[in-house]
Tab-separated table of N, CA and C in Angstrom:
chain	number	residue	atom	x	y	z
A	1	MET	N	105.778	25.005	19.636
A	1	MET	CA	104.964	26.384	19.841
A	1	MET	C	103.864	26.550	19.169
A	2	THR	N	102.785	26.735	19.675
A	2	THR	CA	102.008	27.023	18.756
A	2	THR	C	101.099	28.768	19.013
A	3	GLY	N	99.290	28.927	18.558
A	3	GLY	CA	99.018	30.324	18.462
A	3	GLY	C	98.446	29.518	20.069
A	4	ALA	N	98.368	30.976	20.409
A	4	ALA	CA	97.830	31.083	22.034
A	4	ALA	C	96.498	31.229	22.372
A	5	PRO	N	95.997	29.690	23.150
A	5	PRO	CA	94.362	30.403	22.952
A	5	PRO	C	94.357	30.906	23.749
A	6	SER	N	92.716	31.446	23.479
A	6	SER	CA	92.292	32.776	24.854
A	6	SER	C	91.911	32.155	25.746
A	7	PRO	N	93.424	32.839	27.070
A	7	PRO	CA	93.118	32.564	28.870
A	7	PRO	C	91.093	32.843	28.598
A	8	ASP	N	91.407	32.048	29.352
A	8	ASP	CA	90.071	31.010	30.297
A	8	ASP	C	90.736	31.615	31.572
A	9	VAL	N	89.632	32.871	32.155
A	9	VAL	CA	90.243	33.065	33.388
A	9	VAL	C	89.408	32.075	34.459
A	10	SER	N	88.839	31.217	34.048
A	10	SER	CA	88.012	29.395	34.857
A	10	SER	C	89.485	29.008	34.642
A	11	THR	N	90.319	28.179	34.531
A	11	THR	CA	91.013	27.548	34.223
A	11	THR	C	92.585	27.715	34.466
A	12	ARG	N	92.759	29.470	34.335
A	12	ARG	CA	94.126	30.405	34.968
A	12	ARG	C	94.181	29.482	35.898
A	13	THR	N	95.983	29.086	36.051
A	13	THR	CA	96.328	28.651	37.277
A	13	THR	C	97.651	29.503	38.176
A	14	TYR	N	98.125	30.511	37.297
A	14	TYR	CA	99.632	31.651	37.320
A	14	TYR	C	99.068	32.643	36.297
A	15	ARG	N	99.584	33.232	36.893
A	15	ARG	CA	99.478	34.719	36.002
A	15	ARG	C	100.661	35.636	36.075
A	16	GLU	N	101.445	36.174	35.464
A	16	GLU	CA	102.362	36.715	35.761
A	16	GLU	C	102.532	38.280	34.429
A	17	ARG	N	102.880	38.516	34.900
A	17	ARG	CA	103.118	39.685	34.094
A	17	ARG	C	105.388	41.474	34.400
A	18	LEU	N	105.525	40.269	33.605
A	18	LEU	CA	106.960	41.082	33.916
A	18	LEU	C	107.802	41.187	33.577
A	19	ILE	N	107.184	43.573	34.587
A	19	ILE	CA	107.036	44.823	34.567
A	19	ILE	C	108.973	44.922	34.514
A	20	PRO	N	108.654	45.446	35.226
A	20	PRO	CA	110.228	46.629	36.053
A	20	PRO	C	109.780	46.138	36.803
A	21	GLY	N	110.278	46.728	38.305
A	21	GLY	CA	110.774	47.080	39.042
A	21	GLY	C	111.114	48.785	39.519
A	22	ILE	N	110.466	49.404	40.467
A	22	ILE	CA	110.348	50.716	39.544
A	22	ILE	C	111.696	51.254	40.360
A	23	GLY	N	112.661	50.480	40.675
A	23	GLY	CA	114.271	51.254	40.507
A	23	GLY	C	114.285	51.807	39.274
A	24	LEU	N	114.092	51.303	37.744
A	24	LEU	CA	114.551	51.293	36.798
A	24	LEU	C	113.671	52.998	36.090
A	25	PHE	N	112.485	52.389	37.080
A	25	PHE	CA	111.922	54.147	36.563
A	25	PHE	C	112.597	55.082	37.659
A	26	ILE	N	113.700	54.452	38.520
A	26	ILE	CA	113.448	55.746	38.877
A	26	ILE	C	114.872	56.049	38.697
A	27	ALA	N	115.597	55.640	37.538
A	27	ALA	CA	116.761	55.280	36.908
A	27	ALA	C	116.435	56.198	35.705
A	28	LEU	N	115.250	56.239	35.261
A	28	LEU	CA	114.520	56.749	33.561
A	28	LEU	C	114.522	57.858	33.876
A	29	LEU	N	114.270	57.784	34.994
A	29	LEU	CA	114.064	59.682	34.960
A	29	LEU	C	115.684	61.152	34.432
A	30	LEU	N	116.196	60.478	34.851
A	30	LEU	CA	117.886	61.046	34.740
A	30	LEU	C	117.438	61.353	32.958
A	31	LEU	N	116.392	60.929	32.626
A	31	LEU	CA	116.154	61.285	30.500
A	31	LEU	C	115.545	62.912	30.503
A	32	ILE	N	114.760	63.305	31.994
A	32	ILE	CA	114.280	64.554	31.969
A	32	ILE	C	115.484	65.964	32.209
A	33	PRO	N	115.866	65.062	32.487
A	33	PRO	CA	117.377	66.724	32.357
A	33	PRO	C	118.709	66.282	31.280
A	34	ALA	N	118.461	65.401	31.342
A	34	ALA	CA	119.169	64.720	29.740
A	34	ALA	C	118.349	65.593	28.419
A	35	VAL	N	117.263	65.190	28.308
A	35	VAL	CA	116.883	66.320	27.047
A	35	VAL	C	116.371	68.062	27.384
A	36	ALA	N	116.537	68.050	28.381
A	36	ALA	CA	116.662	69.663	29.172
A	36	ALA	C	117.374	69.449	28.878
A	37	LEU	N	118.279	69.251	28.703
A	37	LEU	CA	120.680	69.420	28.377
A	37	LEU	C	120.069	70.750	27.440
A	38	VAL	N	120.344	68.714	26.476
A	38	VAL	CA	120.019	68.892	24.957
A	38	VAL	C	119.558	69.400	24.293
A	39	LEU	N	118.006	70.148	24.809
A	39	LEU	CA	117.084	71.379	23.791
A	39	LEU	C	117.442	72.872	24.285
A	40	THR	N	117.444	73.198	26.042
A	40	THR	CA	117.830	74.097	26.320
A	40	THR	C	118.928	75.056	25.371
A	41	PRO	N	119.529	74.746	25.140
A	41	PRO	CA	120.380	76.264	23.545
A	41	PRO	C	119.357	76.250	22.768
A	42	LEU	N	118.624	75.392	22.276
A	42	LEU	CA	117.665	75.864	20.885
A	42	LEU	C	116.440	76.914	21.011
A	43	ASN	N	115.339	75.530	22.900
A	43	ASN	CA	114.904	76.785	23.312
A	43	ASN	C	114.700	76.318	24.432
A	44	ALA	N	115.429	76.915	25.697
A	44	ALA	CA	114.724	76.903	26.465
A	44	ALA	C	113.589	76.854	27.912
A	45	THR	N	111.631	77.066	26.177
A	45	THR	CA	110.660	77.374	26.879
A	45	THR	C	110.025	76.036	27.135
A	46	ILE	N	110.753	75.619	25.886
A	46	ILE	CA	110.455	73.504	25.554
A	46	ILE	C	111.197	72.921	26.403
A	47	ALA	N	112.390	73.219	26.734
A	47	ALA	CA	113.298	72.120	27.291
A	47	ALA	C	112.576	70.862	28.705
A	48	LEU	N	112.141	71.500	29.135
A	48	LEU	CA	111.799	70.496	30.687
A	48	LEU	C	110.783	69.708	30.056
A	49	PRO	N	109.754	70.740	29.161
A	49	PRO	CA	107.868	69.798	29.271
A	49	PRO	C	109.061	68.622	28.378
A	50	THR	N	109.182	68.871	27.341
A	50	THR	CA	109.700	67.323	26.569
A	50	THR	C	110.987	66.405	26.771
A	51	GLY	N	111.357	66.832	27.523
A	51	GLY	CA	112.472	66.157	28.903
A	51	GLY	C	110.784	65.091	29.796
A	52	ILE	N	110.382	65.923	30.344
A	52	ILE	CA	108.730	64.593	30.667
A	52	ILE	C	107.662	64.027	29.559
A	53	ILE	N	107.927	64.749	28.886
A	53	ILE	CA	106.883	64.075	27.601
A	53	ILE	C	107.685	62.681	27.071
A	54	VAL	N	109.557	62.053	26.827
A	54	VAL	CA	109.721	61.928	26.202
A	54	VAL	C	110.100	60.416	27.690
A	55	TYR	N	110.285	60.933	28.668
A	55	TYR	CA	109.306	60.428	29.409
A	55	TYR	C	108.676	59.045	30.057
A	56	LEU	N	108.168	59.897	30.200
A	56	LEU	CA	106.309	59.295	29.433
A	56	LEU	C	107.308	58.227	28.736
A	57	ILE	N	107.179	58.680	27.486
A	57	ILE	CA	107.350	58.103	26.288
A	57	ILE	C	107.721	56.147	26.955
A	58	ALA	N	109.332	56.744	27.191
A	58	ALA	CA	109.368	55.555	27.520
A	58	ALA	C	109.193	54.714	29.004
A	59	ALA	N	108.267	55.202	29.887
A	59	ALA	CA	107.766	54.552	30.979
A	59	ALA	C	106.960	54.033	30.145
A	60	VAL	N	105.699	54.294	29.065
A	60	VAL	CA	105.434	54.030	28.873
A	60	VAL	C	104.813	52.677	28.364
A	61	THR	N	106.185	52.997	26.910
A	61	THR	CA	106.967	52.059	26.441
A	61	THR	C	107.394	50.922	27.581
A	62	LEU	N	108.019	50.452	28.456
A	62	LEU	CA	108.308	49.701	28.820
A	62	LEU	C	107.436	48.476	30.122
A	63	LEU	N	105.526	49.745	30.067
A	63	LEU	CA	105.136	49.240	30.250
A	63	LEU	C	104.305	47.464	30.038
A	64	LEU	N	104.060	48.593	28.249
A	64	LEU	CA	103.319	48.132	26.967
A	64	LEU	C	104.517	46.915	26.633
A	65	LEU	N	105.084	46.696	26.584
A	65	LEU	CA	106.181	46.303	25.715
A	65	LEU	C	107.127	44.858	27.309
A	66	SER	N	105.809	44.792	28.181
A	66	SER	CA	106.690	43.290	29.525
A	66	SER	C	105.608	41.900	29.037
A	67	PRO	N	106.151	41.394	28.595
A	67	PRO	CA	105.781	39.680	28.533
A	67	PRO	C	104.735	39.688	30.057
A	68	THR	N	103.725	38.571	29.453
A	68	THR	CA	102.677	38.177	30.441
A	68	THR	C	103.650	36.201	30.453
A	69	VAL	N	103.307	36.254	31.488
A	69	VAL	CA	103.788	34.581	31.584
A	69	VAL	C	102.878	33.286	32.331
A	70	MET	N	101.574	32.994	32.159
A	70	MET	CA	100.892	31.836	32.724
A	70	MET	C	100.620	30.460	32.273
A	71	VAL	N	99.480	30.138	33.335
A	71	VAL	CA	99.089	28.888	32.894
A	71	VAL	C	98.147	28.510	32.948
A	72	VAL	N	97.585	28.282	31.507
A	72	VAL	CA	95.963	27.854	32.100
A	72	VAL	C	95.326	26.966	30.907
A	73	GLY	N	94.344	26.592	30.987
A	73	GLY	CA	94.328	25.695	30.060
A	73	GLY	C	94.958	23.683	29.575
A	74	GLY	N	95.663	24.012	30.602
A	74	GLY	CA	96.890	22.917	30.746
A	74	GLY	C	97.601	23.091	29.239
A	75	ARG	N	98.663	24.334	29.123
A	75	ARG	CA	99.526	24.845	28.528
A	75	ARG	C	100.114	26.229	29.529
A	76	LEU	N	101.434	25.930	28.884
A	76	LEU	CA	102.089	27.047	29.475
A	76	LEU	C	102.225	27.864	28.963
A	77	ILE	N	102.152	30.101	28.673
A	77	ILE	CA	102.313	30.637	27.579
A	77	ILE	C	102.709	31.605	28.445
A	78	ALA	N	103.367	32.042	27.369
A	78	ALA	CA	105.340	32.742	28.558
A	78	ALA	C	105.154	33.937	26.847
A	79	ASP	N	105.011	35.054	27.012
A	79	ASP	CA	104.397	35.958	26.021
A	79	ASP	C	103.530	34.958	24.827
A	80	ARG	N	104.459	34.972	23.447
A	80	ARG	CA	103.717	34.144	22.471
A	80	ARG	C	103.999	33.811	22.505
A	81	ALA	N	104.429	33.027	23.322
A	81	ALA	CA	104.546	31.083	22.745
A	81	ALA	C	103.689	30.385	23.966
A	82	THR	N	103.929	29.326	23.471
A	82	THR	CA	103.075	28.764	24.414
A	82	THR	C	102.802	27.940	23.655
A	83	ILE	N	103.164	26.363	24.914
A	83	ILE	CA	103.413	24.924	25.062
A	83	ILE	C	102.021	24.386	25.838
A	84	PRO	N	102.115	22.721	25.345
A	84	PRO	CA	101.131	22.100	26.105
A	84	PRO	C	102.052	21.650	28.018
A	85	ALA	N	101.064	21.443	28.720
A	85	ALA	CA	102.252	21.430	29.714
A	85	ALA	C	102.496	20.158	29.824
A	86	ASP	N	101.716	18.895	29.254
A	86	ASP	CA	102.230	17.726	29.393
A	86	ASP	C	103.390	17.197	28.968
A	87	GLN	N	104.261	18.979	27.783
A	87	GLN	CA	105.181	18.354	26.781
A	87	GLN	C	106.638	19.036	27.846
A	88	LEU	N	106.583	19.408	28.562
A	88	LEU	CA	107.911	19.220	29.898
A	88	LEU	C	108.013	18.921	30.246
A	89	GLY	N	109.282	18.833	30.575
A	89	GLY	CA	109.182	17.605	31.362
A	89	GLY	C	110.339	18.267	32.824
A	90	GLU	N	111.373	17.719	33.586
A	90	GLU	CA	111.758	18.248	34.748
A	90	GLU	C	112.217	19.793	34.124
A	91	ILE	N	111.738	20.701	36.358
A	91	ILE	CA	111.432	22.152	36.413
A	91	ILE	C	113.082	21.785	36.693
A	92	GLU	N	113.349	23.609	37.129
A	92	GLU	CA	114.814	23.464	37.558
A	92	GLU	C	114.676	24.255	38.114
A	93	LEU	N	114.573	25.575	39.783
A	93	LEU	CA	114.095	26.031	40.755
A	93	LEU	C	116.003	27.750	40.122
A	94	LEU	N	115.844	28.218	39.451
A	94	LEU	CA	117.471	29.007	38.530
A	94	LEU	C	117.201	30.331	39.789
A	95	GLY	N	118.103	30.705	41.002
A	95	GLY	CA	117.839	31.912	41.186
A	95	GLY	C	119.881	32.612	40.796
A	96	ALA	N	119.652	33.550	41.395
A	96	ALA	CA	120.314	34.583	40.086
A	96	ALA	C	122.161	33.630	39.778
A	97	GLU	N	122.937	33.659	40.405
A	97	GLU	CA	123.533	32.912	39.568
A	97	GLU	C	123.795	31.815	38.812
A	98	GLY	N	122.701	31.127	39.392
A	98	GLY	CA	122.306	29.476	38.214
A	98	GLY	C	121.603	29.824	37.017
A	99	LEU	N	120.691	31.565	37.113
A	99	LEU	CA	120.366	31.904	35.565
A	99	LEU	C	122.011	32.515	35.025
A	100	ARG	N	121.821	33.124	35.407
A	100	ARG	CA	123.758	33.605	34.527
A	100	ARG	C	124.517	32.187	34.372
A	101	ALA	N	123.699	31.747	34.853
A	101	ALA	CA	124.760	29.768	34.158
A	101	ALA	C	124.327	29.912	33.600
A	102	ALA	N	123.158	29.295	33.288
A	102	ALA	CA	122.334	28.541	32.646
A	102	ALA	C	122.181	29.785	31.293
A	103	ILE	N	121.843	30.906	31.035
A	103	ILE	CA	121.874	31.697	29.770
A	103	ILE	C	123.981	31.905	29.380
A	104	GLY	N	123.753	31.046	30.099
A	104	GLY	CA	125.345	31.898	29.611
A	104	GLY	C	126.113	31.499	28.158
A	105	PRO	N	127.477	31.123	28.488
A	105	PRO	CA	128.245	30.681	26.929
A	105	PRO	C	128.256	29.032	27.187
A	106	GLY	N	127.245	28.457	27.722
A	106	GLY	CA	127.295	26.959	27.303
A	106	GLY	C	125.797	26.484	26.710
A	107	ILE	N	124.446	27.632	27.336
A	107	ILE	CA	123.823	27.718	26.394
A	107	ILE	C	123.226	26.920	24.586
A	108	ASP	N	122.664	25.747	24.809
A	108	ASP	CA	122.404	25.858	23.690
A	108	ASP	C	121.321	26.428	22.821
A	109	ALA	N	121.909	26.872	21.521
A	109	ALA	CA	121.298	27.515	20.763
A	109	ALA	C	119.898	27.657	20.549
A	110	ARG	N	119.008	27.429	20.597
A	110	ARG	CA	118.545	26.426	19.281
A	110	ARG	C	117.243	26.905	20.660
A	111	SER	N	117.872	26.902	22.021
A	111	SER	CA	116.715	26.815	23.792
A	111	SER	C	115.485	28.074	23.586
A	112	TYR	N	114.631	27.851	24.229
A	112	TYR	CA	113.807	29.565	24.072
A	112	TYR	C	114.402	30.093	26.011
A	113	LEU	N	114.050	31.611	25.288
A	113	LEU	CA	114.428	33.005	26.304
A	113	LEU	C	113.367	33.316	25.995
A	114	LEU	N	113.169	33.872	27.438
A	114	LEU	CA	111.775	34.534	28.271
A	114	LEU	C	113.003	35.103	29.046
A	115	VAL	N	113.713	36.280	28.871
A	115	VAL	CA	114.358	36.753	29.903
A	115	VAL	C	114.208	38.280	30.221
A	116	ARG	N	114.039	38.739	31.535
A	116	ARG	CA	114.406	40.507	31.608
A	116	ARG	C	115.246	40.292	32.494
A	117	GLY	N	117.051	41.483	31.532
A	117	GLY	CA	116.838	42.091	33.355
A	117	GLY	C	117.316	41.984	34.752
A	118	TRP	N	116.308	42.635	34.644
A	118	TRP	CA	115.510	43.231	36.181
A	118	TRP	C	114.333	41.886	36.906
A	119	ILE	N	114.962	40.613	35.852
A	119	ILE	CA	113.834	39.667	37.376
A	119	ILE	C	115.153	38.961	37.609
A	120	HIS	N	115.722	38.539	38.468
A	120	HIS	CA	116.614	37.543	39.047
A	120	HIS	C	116.608	36.482	40.083
A	121	SER	N	115.233	35.728	38.900
A	121	SER	CA	115.216	34.064	39.615
A	121	SER	C	114.508	33.516	38.200
A	122	ALA	N	114.030	32.823	38.523
A	122	ALA	CA	113.753	31.780	36.635
A	122	ALA	C	113.742	30.382	36.714
A	123	LEU	N	112.973	29.481	35.704
A	123	LEU	CA	113.409	28.204	35.713
A	123	LEU	C	113.838	28.405	34.122
A	124	ARG	N	114.090	26.528	34.405
A	124	ARG	CA	114.484	26.202	33.573
A	124	ARG	C	113.978	24.507	33.153
A	125	ILE	N	112.518	24.410	32.550
A	125	ILE	CA	112.414	23.147	31.702
A	125	ILE	C	112.811	23.373	30.389
A	126	GLU	N	112.312	22.057	31.078
A	126	GLU	CA	113.340	21.328	29.622
A	126	GLU	C	112.054	20.411	28.701
A	127	ASN	N	112.200	20.614	27.400
A	127	ASN	CA	110.808	20.872	26.533
A	127	ASN	C	111.077	18.934	26.130
A	128	ILE	N	109.968	17.932	26.473
A	128	ILE	CA	110.021	16.473	25.639
A	128	ILE	C	109.307	16.229	24.266
A	129	ASP	N	108.768	17.798	24.105
A	129	ASP	CA	108.224	17.578	22.342
A	129	ASP	C	109.150	17.159	21.317
A	130	PRO	N	109.357	15.913	20.772
A	130	PRO	CA	109.993	15.777	19.683
A	130	PRO	C	110.360	16.657	18.377
A	131	ALA	N	108.963	16.865	18.316
A	131	ALA	CA	108.680	17.846	16.890
A	131	ALA	C	109.223	18.891	17.497
A	132	ASP	N	109.259	19.411	18.619
A	132	ASP	CA	109.610	21.582	19.750
A	132	ASP	C	111.122	21.253	18.868
A	133	PRO	N	111.915	22.320	18.623
A	133	PRO	CA	113.658	22.361	18.069
A	133	PRO	C	113.723	22.965	19.380
A	134	ALA	N	113.143	23.927	20.145
A	134	ALA	CA	113.474	23.980	21.481
A	134	ALA	C	113.702	23.028	21.747
A	135	PRO	N	115.541	22.493	23.441
A	135	PRO	CA	115.469	21.600	24.178
A	135	PRO	C	115.208	22.612	25.581
A	136	VAL	N	114.849	22.918	25.699
A	136	VAL	CA	114.677	24.079	27.228
A	136	VAL	C	113.695	25.480	27.160
A	137	TRP	N	113.589	25.112	28.136
A	137	TRP	CA	112.821	26.602	27.921
A	137	TRP	C	112.887	27.232	29.042
A	138	ILE	N	113.820	28.747	29.412
A	138	ILE	CA	113.908	29.562	30.536
A	138	ILE	C	113.246	30.829	30.743
A	139	ILE	N	112.521	30.441	32.163
A	139	ILE	CA	111.394	32.600	32.043
A	139	ILE	C	112.001	32.351	33.054
A	140	THR	N	112.562	33.248	33.693
A	140	THR	CA	112.678	34.501	34.617
A	140	THR	C	110.735	34.472	34.890
A	141	THR	N	110.853	34.990	35.838
A	141	THR	CA	109.882	34.913	37.391
A	141	THR	C	110.823	35.611	38.423
A	142	ARG	N	109.210	36.460	39.138
A	142	ARG	CA	109.547	36.671	40.908
A	142	ARG	C	109.197	35.298	40.765
A	143	HIS	N	108.526	34.846	41.247
A	143	HIS	CA	107.632	33.711	41.540
A	143	HIS	C	108.264	32.054	41.371
A	144	PRO	N	108.473	31.898	41.231
A	144	PRO	CA	109.953	30.736	40.202
A	144	PRO	C	109.487	29.647	41.741
A	145	GLN	N	109.130	29.144	41.998
A	145	GLN	CA	107.954	27.777	42.983
A	145	GLN	C	106.340	27.821	42.993
A	146	ARG	N	106.152	29.272	42.654
A	146	ARG	CA	104.632	29.109	42.512
A	146	ARG	C	104.730	29.268	40.493
A	147	LEU	N	105.065	29.231	40.061
A	147	LEU	CA	105.567	28.659	38.735
A	147	LEU	C	105.133	27.547	38.090
A	148	ALA	N	106.171	26.996	38.898
A	148	ALA	CA	106.841	25.371	38.866
A	148	ALA	C	105.743	24.563	39.545
A	149	GLU	N	105.008	25.171	40.545
A	149	GLU	CA	103.336	24.864	41.154
A	149	GLU	C	102.586	24.233	39.917
A	150	ALA	N	102.222	25.714	39.432
A	150	ALA	CA	101.334	25.778	38.466
A	150	ALA	C	101.437	24.982	36.846
A	151	ILE	N	102.753	24.797	37.135
A	151	ILE	CA	103.214	23.748	35.140
A	151	ILE	C	102.568	22.057	35.604
A	152	GLU	N	103.721	22.424	37.020
A	152	GLU	CA	102.920	20.393	37.922
A	152	GLU	C	101.004	20.670	38.149
A	153	ALA	N	100.853	21.323	38.088
A	153	ALA	CA	99.193	21.249	38.902
A	153	ALA	C	98.588	20.720	37.211
A	154	ALA	N	99.286	21.570	36.291
A	154	ALA	CA	98.779	21.718	34.432
A	154	ALA	C	98.909	20.231	34.197
A	155	ARG	N	100.315	19.827	34.275
A	155	ARG	CA	100.822	18.815	33.931
A	155	ARG	C	99.696	17.618	33.748
A	156	GLY	N	98.941	17.157	35.273
A	156	GLY	CA	98.633	16.535	36.405
A	156	GLY	C	96.827	16.528	35.769
A	157	ALA	N	96.715	17.170	35.217
A	157	ALA	CA	95.139	18.023	35.442
A	157	ALA	C	95.028	17.462	33.477
């Protein structure tokens, strides 16, 4: 894993931002009444506005911290990690059950994981770089087939 190259739009074949789904933002709305209930005995005037501010801070933080998965310039970039596509071996598409099994108790601790709980499909990608200690990369994605095809295309380029 080396420093990420500058993504050149002309060579980009895949890009996905792993943002949370709308359901998480709806559930996060519960912060507003929770904060308001805590602050009402102290100062009822600021209770509701503070709850809204806390919700907005949490929602914006989730958006800003969402990682990006890209295939660009013959490289797979997963958040801050990057690897040349020709150093990747077999690609396995994982559904919800396969993902759960892949990241379960039998996983090699050296594996590179980019897993978000709100995404229930992933790729398990064999790492054939002898200098890299991570034997596999497991990356959650909403479009596993498209990501696999982009990696295959980058490997052939």
